[in-house]
PDB file of C-alpha atoms in Angstrom:
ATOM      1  CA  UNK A   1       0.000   0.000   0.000  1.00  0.00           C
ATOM      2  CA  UNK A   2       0.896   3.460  -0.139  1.00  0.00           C
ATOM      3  CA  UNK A   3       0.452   6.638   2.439  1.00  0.00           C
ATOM      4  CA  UNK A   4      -0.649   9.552   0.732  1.00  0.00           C
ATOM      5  CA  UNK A   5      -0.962  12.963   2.552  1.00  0.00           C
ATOM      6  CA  UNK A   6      -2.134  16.068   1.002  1.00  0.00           C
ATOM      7  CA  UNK A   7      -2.147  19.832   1.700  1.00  0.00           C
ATOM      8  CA  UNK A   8      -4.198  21.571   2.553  1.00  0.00           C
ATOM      9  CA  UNK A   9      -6.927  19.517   3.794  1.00  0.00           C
ATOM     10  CA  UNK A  10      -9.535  22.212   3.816  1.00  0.00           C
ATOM     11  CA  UNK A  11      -9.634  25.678   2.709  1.00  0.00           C
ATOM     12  CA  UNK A  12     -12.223  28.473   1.943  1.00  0.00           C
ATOM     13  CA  UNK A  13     -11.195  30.892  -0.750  1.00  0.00           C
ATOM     14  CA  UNK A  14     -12.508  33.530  -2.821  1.00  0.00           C
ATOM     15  CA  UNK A  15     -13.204  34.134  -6.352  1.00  0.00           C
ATOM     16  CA  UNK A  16     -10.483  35.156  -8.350  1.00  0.00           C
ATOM     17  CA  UNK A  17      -7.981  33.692  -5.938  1.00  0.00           C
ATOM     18  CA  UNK A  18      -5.589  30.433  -6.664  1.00  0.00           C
ATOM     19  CA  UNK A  19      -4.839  27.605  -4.489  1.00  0.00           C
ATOM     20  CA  UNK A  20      -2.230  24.994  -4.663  1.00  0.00           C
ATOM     21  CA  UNK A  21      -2.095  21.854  -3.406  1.00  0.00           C
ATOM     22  CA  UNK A  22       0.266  19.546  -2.423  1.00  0.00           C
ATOM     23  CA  UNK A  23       0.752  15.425  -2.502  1.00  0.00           C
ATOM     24  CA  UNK A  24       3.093  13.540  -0.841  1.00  0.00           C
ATOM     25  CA  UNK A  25       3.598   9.588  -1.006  1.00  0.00           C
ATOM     26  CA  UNK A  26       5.777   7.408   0.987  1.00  0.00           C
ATOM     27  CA  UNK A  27       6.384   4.874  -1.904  1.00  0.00           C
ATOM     28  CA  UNK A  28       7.758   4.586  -5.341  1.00  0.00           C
ATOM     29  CA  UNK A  29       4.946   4.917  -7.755  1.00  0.00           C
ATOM     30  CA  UNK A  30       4.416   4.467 -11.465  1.00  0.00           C
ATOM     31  CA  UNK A  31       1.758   7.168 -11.838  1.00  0.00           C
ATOM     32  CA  UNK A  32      -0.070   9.735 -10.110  1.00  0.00           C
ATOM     33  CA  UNK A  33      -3.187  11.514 -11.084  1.00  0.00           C
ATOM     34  CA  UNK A  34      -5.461  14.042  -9.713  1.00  0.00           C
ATOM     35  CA  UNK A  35      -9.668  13.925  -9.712  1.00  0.00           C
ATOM     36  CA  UNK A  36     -12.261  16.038  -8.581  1.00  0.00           C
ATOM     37  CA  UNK A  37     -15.222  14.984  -6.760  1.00  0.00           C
ATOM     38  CA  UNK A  38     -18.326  16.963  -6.803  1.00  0.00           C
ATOM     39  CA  UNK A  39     -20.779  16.485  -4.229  1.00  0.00           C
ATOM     40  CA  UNK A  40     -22.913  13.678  -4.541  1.00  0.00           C
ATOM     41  CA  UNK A  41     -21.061  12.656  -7.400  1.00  0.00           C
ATOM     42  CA  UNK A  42     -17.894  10.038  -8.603  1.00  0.00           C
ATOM     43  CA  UNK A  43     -14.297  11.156  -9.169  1.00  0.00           C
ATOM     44  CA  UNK A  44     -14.156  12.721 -12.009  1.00  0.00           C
ATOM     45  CA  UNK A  45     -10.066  12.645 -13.668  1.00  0.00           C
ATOM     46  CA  UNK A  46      -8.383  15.840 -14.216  1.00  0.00           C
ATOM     47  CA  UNK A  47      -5.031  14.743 -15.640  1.00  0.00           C
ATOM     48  CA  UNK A  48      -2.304  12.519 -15.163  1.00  0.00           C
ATOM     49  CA  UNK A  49       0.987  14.260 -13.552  1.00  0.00           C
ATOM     50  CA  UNK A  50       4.064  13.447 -15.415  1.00  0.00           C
ATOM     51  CA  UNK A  51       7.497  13.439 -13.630  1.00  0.00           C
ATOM     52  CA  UNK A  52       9.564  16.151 -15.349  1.00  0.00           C
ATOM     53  CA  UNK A  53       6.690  16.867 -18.134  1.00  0.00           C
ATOM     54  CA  UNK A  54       3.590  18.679 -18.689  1.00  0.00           C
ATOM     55  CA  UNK A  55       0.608  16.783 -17.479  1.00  0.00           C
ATOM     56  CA  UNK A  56      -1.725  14.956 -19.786  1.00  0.00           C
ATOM     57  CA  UNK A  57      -4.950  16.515 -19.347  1.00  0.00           C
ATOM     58  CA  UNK A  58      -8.843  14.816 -19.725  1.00  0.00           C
ATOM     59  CA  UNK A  59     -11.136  16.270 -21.948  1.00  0.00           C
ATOM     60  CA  UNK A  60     -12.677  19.703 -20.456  1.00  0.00           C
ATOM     61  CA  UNK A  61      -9.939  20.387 -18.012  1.00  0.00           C
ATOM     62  CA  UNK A  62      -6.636  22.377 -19.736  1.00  0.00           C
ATOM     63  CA  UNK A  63      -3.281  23.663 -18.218  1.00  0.00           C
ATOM     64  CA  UNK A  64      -4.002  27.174 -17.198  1.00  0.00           C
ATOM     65  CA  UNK A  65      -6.821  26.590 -14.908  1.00  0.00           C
ATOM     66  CA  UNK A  66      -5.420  23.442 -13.787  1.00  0.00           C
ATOM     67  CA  UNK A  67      -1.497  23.748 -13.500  1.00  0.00           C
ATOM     68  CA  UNK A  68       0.037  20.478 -12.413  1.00  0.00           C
ATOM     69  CA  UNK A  69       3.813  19.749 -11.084  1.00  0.00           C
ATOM     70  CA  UNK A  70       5.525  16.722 -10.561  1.00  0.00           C
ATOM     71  CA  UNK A  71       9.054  17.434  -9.712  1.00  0.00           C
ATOM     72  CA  UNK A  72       9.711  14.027  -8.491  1.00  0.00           C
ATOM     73  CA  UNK A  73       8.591  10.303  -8.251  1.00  0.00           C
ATOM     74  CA  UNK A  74       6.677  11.266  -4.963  1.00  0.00           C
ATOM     75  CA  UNK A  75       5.783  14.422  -5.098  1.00  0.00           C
ATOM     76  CA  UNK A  76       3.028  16.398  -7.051  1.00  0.00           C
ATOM     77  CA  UNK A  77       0.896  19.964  -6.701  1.00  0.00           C
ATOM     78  CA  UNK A  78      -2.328  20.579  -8.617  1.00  0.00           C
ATOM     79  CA  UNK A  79      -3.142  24.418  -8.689  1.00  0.00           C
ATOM     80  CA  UNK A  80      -6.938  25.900  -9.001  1.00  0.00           C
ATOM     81  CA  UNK A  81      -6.303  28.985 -10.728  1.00  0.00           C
ATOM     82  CA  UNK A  82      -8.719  31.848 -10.708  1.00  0.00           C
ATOM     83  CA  UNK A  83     -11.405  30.232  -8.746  1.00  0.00           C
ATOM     84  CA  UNK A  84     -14.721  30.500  -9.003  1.00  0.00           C
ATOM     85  CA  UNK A  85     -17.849  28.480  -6.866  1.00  0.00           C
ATOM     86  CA  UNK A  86     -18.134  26.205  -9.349  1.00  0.00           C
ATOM     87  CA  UNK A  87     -14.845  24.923  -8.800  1.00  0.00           C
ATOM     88  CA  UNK A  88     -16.324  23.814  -4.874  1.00  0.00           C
ATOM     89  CA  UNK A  89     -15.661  20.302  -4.651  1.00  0.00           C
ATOM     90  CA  UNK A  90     -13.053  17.910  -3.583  1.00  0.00           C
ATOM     91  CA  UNK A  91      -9.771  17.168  -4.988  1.00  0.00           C
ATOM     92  CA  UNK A  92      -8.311  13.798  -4.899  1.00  0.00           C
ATOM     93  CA  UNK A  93      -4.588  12.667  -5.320  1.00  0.00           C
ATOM     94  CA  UNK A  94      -4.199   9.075  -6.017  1.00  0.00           C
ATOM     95  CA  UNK A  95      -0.845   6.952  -7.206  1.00  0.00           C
ATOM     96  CA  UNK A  96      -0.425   3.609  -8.653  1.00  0.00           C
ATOM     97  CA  UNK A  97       2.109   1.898  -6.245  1.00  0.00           C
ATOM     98  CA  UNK A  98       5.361   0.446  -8.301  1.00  0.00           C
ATOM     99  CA  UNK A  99       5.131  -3.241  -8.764  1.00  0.00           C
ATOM    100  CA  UNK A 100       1.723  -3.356  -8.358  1.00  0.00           C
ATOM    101  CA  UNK A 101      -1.530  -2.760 -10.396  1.00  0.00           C
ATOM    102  CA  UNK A 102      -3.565  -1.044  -7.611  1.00  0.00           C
ATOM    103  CA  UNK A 103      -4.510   2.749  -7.265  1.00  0.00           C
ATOM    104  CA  UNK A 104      -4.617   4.662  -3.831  1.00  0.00           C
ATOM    105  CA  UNK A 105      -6.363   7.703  -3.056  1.00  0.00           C
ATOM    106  CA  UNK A 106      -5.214  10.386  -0.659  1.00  0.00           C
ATOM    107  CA  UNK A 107      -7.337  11.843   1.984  1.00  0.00           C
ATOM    108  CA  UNK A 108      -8.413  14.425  -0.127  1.00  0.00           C
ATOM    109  CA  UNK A 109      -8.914  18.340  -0.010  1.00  0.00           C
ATOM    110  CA  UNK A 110     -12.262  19.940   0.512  1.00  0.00           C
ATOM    111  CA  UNK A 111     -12.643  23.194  -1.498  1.00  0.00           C
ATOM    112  CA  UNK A 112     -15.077  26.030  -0.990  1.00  0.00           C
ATOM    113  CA  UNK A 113     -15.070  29.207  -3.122  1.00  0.00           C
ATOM    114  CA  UNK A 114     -17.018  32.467  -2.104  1.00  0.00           C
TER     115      UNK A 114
ATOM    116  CA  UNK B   1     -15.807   5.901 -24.769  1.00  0.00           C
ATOM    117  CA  UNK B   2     -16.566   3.947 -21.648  1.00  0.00           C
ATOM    118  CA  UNK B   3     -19.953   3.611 -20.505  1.00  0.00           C
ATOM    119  CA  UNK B   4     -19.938   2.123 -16.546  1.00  0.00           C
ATOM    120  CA  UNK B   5     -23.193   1.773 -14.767  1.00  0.00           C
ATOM    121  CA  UNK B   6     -24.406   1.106 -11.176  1.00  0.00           C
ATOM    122  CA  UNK B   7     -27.734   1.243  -8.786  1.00  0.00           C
ATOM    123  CA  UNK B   8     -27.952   4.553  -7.222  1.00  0.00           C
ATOM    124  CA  UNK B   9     -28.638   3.418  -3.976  1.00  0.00           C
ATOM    125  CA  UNK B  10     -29.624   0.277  -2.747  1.00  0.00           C
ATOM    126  CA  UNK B  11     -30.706  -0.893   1.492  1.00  0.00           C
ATOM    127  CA  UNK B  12     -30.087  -3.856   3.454  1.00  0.00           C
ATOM    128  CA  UNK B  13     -30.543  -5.126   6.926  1.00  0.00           C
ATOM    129  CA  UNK B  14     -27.982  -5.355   9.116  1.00  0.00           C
ATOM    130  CA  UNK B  15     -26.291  -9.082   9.184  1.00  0.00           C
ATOM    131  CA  UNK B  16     -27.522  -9.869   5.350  1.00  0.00           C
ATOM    132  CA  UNK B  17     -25.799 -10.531   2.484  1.00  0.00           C
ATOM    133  CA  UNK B  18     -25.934  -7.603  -0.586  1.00  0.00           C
ATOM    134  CA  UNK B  19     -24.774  -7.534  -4.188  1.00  0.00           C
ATOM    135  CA  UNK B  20     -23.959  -4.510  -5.928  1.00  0.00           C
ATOM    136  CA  UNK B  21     -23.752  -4.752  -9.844  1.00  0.00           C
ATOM    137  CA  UNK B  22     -21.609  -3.025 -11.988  1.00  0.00           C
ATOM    138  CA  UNK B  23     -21.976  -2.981 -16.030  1.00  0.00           C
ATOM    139  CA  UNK B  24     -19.761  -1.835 -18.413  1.00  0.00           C
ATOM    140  CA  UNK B  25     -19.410  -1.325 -22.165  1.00  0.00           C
ATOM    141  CA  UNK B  26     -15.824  -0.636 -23.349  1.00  0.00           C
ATOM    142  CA  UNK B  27     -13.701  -1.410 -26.525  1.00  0.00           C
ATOM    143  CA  UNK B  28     -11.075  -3.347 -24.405  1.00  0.00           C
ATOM    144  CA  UNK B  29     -10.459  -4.084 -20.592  1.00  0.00           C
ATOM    145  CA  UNK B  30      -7.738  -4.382 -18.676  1.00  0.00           C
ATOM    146  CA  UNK B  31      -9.211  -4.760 -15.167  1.00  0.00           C
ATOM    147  CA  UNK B  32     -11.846  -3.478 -12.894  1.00  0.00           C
ATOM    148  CA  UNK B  33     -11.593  -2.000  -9.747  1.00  0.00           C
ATOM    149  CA  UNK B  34     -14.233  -1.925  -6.394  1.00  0.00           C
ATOM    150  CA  UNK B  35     -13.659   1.204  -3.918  1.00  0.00           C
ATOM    151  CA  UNK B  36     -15.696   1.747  -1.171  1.00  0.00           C
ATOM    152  CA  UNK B  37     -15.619   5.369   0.276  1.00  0.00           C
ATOM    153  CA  UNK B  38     -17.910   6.635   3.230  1.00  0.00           C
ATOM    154  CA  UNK B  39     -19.100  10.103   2.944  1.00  0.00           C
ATOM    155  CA  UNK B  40     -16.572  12.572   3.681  1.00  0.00           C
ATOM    156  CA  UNK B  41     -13.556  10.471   3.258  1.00  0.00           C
ATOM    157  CA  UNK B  42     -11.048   9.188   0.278  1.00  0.00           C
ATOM    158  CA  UNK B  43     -12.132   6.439  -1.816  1.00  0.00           C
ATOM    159  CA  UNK B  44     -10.182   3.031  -0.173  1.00  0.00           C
ATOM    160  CA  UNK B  45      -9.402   0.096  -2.287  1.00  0.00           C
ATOM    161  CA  UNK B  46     -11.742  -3.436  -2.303  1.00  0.00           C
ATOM    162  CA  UNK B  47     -10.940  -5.546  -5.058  1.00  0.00           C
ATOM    163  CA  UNK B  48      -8.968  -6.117  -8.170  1.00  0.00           C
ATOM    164  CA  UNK B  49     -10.440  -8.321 -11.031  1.00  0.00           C
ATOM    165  CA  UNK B  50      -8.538  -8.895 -14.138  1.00  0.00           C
ATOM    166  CA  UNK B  51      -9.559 -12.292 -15.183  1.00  0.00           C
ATOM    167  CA  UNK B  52     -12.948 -14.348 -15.080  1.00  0.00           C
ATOM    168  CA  UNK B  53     -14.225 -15.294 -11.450  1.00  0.00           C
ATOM    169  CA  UNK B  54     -14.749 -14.877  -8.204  1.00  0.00           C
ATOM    170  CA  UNK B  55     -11.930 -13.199  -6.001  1.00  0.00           C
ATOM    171  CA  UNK B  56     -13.126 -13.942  -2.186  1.00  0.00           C
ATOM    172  CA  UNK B  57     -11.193 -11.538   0.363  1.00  0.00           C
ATOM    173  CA  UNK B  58     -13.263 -12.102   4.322  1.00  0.00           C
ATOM    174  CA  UNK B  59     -16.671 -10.850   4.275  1.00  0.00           C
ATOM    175  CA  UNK B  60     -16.492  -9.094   0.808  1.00  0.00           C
ATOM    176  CA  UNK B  61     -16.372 -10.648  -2.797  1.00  0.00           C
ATOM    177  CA  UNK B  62     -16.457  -9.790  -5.900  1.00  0.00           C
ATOM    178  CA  UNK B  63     -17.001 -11.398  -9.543  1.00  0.00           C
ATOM    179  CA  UNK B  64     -16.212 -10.656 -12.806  1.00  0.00           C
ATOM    180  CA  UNK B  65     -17.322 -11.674 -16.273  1.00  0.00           C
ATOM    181  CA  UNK B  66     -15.519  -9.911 -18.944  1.00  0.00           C
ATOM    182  CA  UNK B  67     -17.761 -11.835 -21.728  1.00  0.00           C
ATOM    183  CA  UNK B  68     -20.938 -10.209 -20.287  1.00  0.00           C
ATOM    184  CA  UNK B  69     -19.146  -6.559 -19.151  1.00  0.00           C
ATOM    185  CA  UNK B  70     -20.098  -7.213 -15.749  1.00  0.00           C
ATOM    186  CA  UNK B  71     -19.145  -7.610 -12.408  1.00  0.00           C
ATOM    187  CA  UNK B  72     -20.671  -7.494  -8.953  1.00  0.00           C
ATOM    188  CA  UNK B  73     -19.327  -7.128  -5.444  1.00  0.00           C
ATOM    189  CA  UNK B  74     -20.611  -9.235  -2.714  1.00  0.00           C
ATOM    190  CA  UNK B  75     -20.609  -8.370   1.032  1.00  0.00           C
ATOM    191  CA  UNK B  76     -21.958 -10.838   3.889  1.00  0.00           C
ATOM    192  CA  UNK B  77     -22.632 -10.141   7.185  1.00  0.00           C
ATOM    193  CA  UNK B  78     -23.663  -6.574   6.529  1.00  0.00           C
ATOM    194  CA  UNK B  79     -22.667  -3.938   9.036  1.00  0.00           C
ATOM    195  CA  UNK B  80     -23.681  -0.371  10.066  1.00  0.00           C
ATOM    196  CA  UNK B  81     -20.297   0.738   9.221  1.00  0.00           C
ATOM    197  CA  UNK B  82     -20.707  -0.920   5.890  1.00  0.00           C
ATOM    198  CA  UNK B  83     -23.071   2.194   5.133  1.00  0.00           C
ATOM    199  CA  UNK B  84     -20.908   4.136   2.322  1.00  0.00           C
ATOM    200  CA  UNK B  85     -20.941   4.548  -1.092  1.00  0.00           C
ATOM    201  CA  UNK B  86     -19.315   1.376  -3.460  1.00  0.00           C
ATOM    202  CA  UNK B  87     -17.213   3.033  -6.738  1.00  0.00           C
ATOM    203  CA  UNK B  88     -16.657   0.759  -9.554  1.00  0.00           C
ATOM    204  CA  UNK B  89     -13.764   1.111 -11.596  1.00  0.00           C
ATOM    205  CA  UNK B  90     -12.891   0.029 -14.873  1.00  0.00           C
ATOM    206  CA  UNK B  91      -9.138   0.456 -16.569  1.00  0.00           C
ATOM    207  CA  UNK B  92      -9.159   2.040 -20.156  1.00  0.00           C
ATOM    208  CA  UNK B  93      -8.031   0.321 -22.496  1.00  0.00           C
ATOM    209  CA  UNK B  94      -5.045   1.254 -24.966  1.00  0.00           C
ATOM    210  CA  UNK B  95      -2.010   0.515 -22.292  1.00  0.00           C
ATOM    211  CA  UNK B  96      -2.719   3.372 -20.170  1.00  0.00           C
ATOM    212  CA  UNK B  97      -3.350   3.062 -16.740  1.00  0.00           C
ATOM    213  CA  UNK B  98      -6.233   5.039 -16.320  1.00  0.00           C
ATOM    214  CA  UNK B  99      -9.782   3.839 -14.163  1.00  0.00           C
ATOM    215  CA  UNK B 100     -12.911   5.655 -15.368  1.00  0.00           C
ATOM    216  CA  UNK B 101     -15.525   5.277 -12.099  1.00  0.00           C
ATOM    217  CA  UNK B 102     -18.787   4.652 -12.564  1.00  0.00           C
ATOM    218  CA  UNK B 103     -21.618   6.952 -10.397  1.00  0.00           C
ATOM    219  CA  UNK B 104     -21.305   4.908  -7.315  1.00  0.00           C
ATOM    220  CA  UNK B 105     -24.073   2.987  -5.322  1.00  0.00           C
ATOM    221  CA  UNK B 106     -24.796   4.175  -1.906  1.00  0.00           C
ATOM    222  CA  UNK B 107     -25.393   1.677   0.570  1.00  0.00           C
ATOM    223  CA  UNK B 108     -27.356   2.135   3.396  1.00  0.00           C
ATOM    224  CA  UNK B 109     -27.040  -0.896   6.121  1.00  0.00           C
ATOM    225  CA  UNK B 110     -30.220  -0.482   8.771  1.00  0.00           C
ATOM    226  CA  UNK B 111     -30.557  -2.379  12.105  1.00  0.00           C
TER     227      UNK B 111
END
């Protein structure tokens, strides 16, 4: 398994403003992506972080809302640029462990724009 | 495309069994996933199916057939805490590594 810990785990923002989080994991991993979950609703997949690339983004998400790092193996930040309410939801780091074909999810950061 | 469905919500008693379905229509599979997450939380990982059968793992179970594009996870001896929502998973296709989730069930366990 993996421990993931992300960064902020709440915050409360206002329009026009950017957040960035962070995601740590303890292990190696192959890949790490980023969703969003709207409430009441599933994960929905930003993008996929690329170490030492740009990130491949899903259909109706794109780089300069959604910057993504990924300096490292372990390490990655998704930024929320220019927030507005809509963008109220949770975001979820997840990794797929090295070695192994299962995907972990991180605790998650809860999002709420004014 | 992928196309994954699941019940909305389903309810069961407290010490019986319940089987959540999962269907999915894709142009290839390479595995299928069951998370549970309760509300508030991050989604925690069940099961693993790749091939045909029944994968058994304590009190929860879940089946695959990749002929009919559908799977179903199993849990016995239902408890409160068993009350959460049930994500199924299924990996795109192409060589990617990449789950799409279906809608979720909710389950709600009652004494």
């Amino acid at each position: 398994s993996a421990v993931i810990s992300q960064k902020p785990s709440r915050d409360i923002c206002q329009r026009g403003t950017s957040l960035t989080i962070q995601c740590q994991v303890d292990s190696q991993v192959t890949m790490m992506f980023w969703y969003r979950q709207q409430p009441g609703q599933s994960l929905t997949l930003i993008a996929t972080a690329n170490q030492g690339s740009e990130a491949t983004y899903e259909s109706g998400f794109v780089i300069d809302k959604f910057p993504i790092s990924r300096p490292n193996l372990t390490f990655s930040t998704l930024t929320v640029s220019n927030m507005s309410p809509e963008d109220s939801s949770i975001y979820l780091c997840s990794v797929v462990v090295r070695f192994t074909d299962t995907q972990y999810f991180g605790p998650g950061t809860r999002l709420t724009v004014l | 495309g992928q196309n994954i469905d699941q019940p909305t919500e389903m309810t069961a008693t407290e010490g019986a069994i319940v089987q959540i379905n999962c269907t999915y229509q894709t142009s290839g599979f390479n595995g299928l996933f069951w998370y549970q997450q309760h509300a508030g939380e991050a989604p925690t990982f069940l099961s693993y199916n790749v091939l045909d059968g029944l994968e058994e793992k304590g009190r929860f179970s879940s089946f695959l057939s990749r002929s009919k594009g559908y799977s179903y996870l199993l849990l016995k001896e239902l408890q409160m805490k068993d009350s959460a929502s049930y994500l199924c998973a299924v990996i795109r296709p192409g060589g990617s590594y990449i789950p799409t989730f279906g809608r979720g069930t909710s389950l709600i366990v009652h004494p």
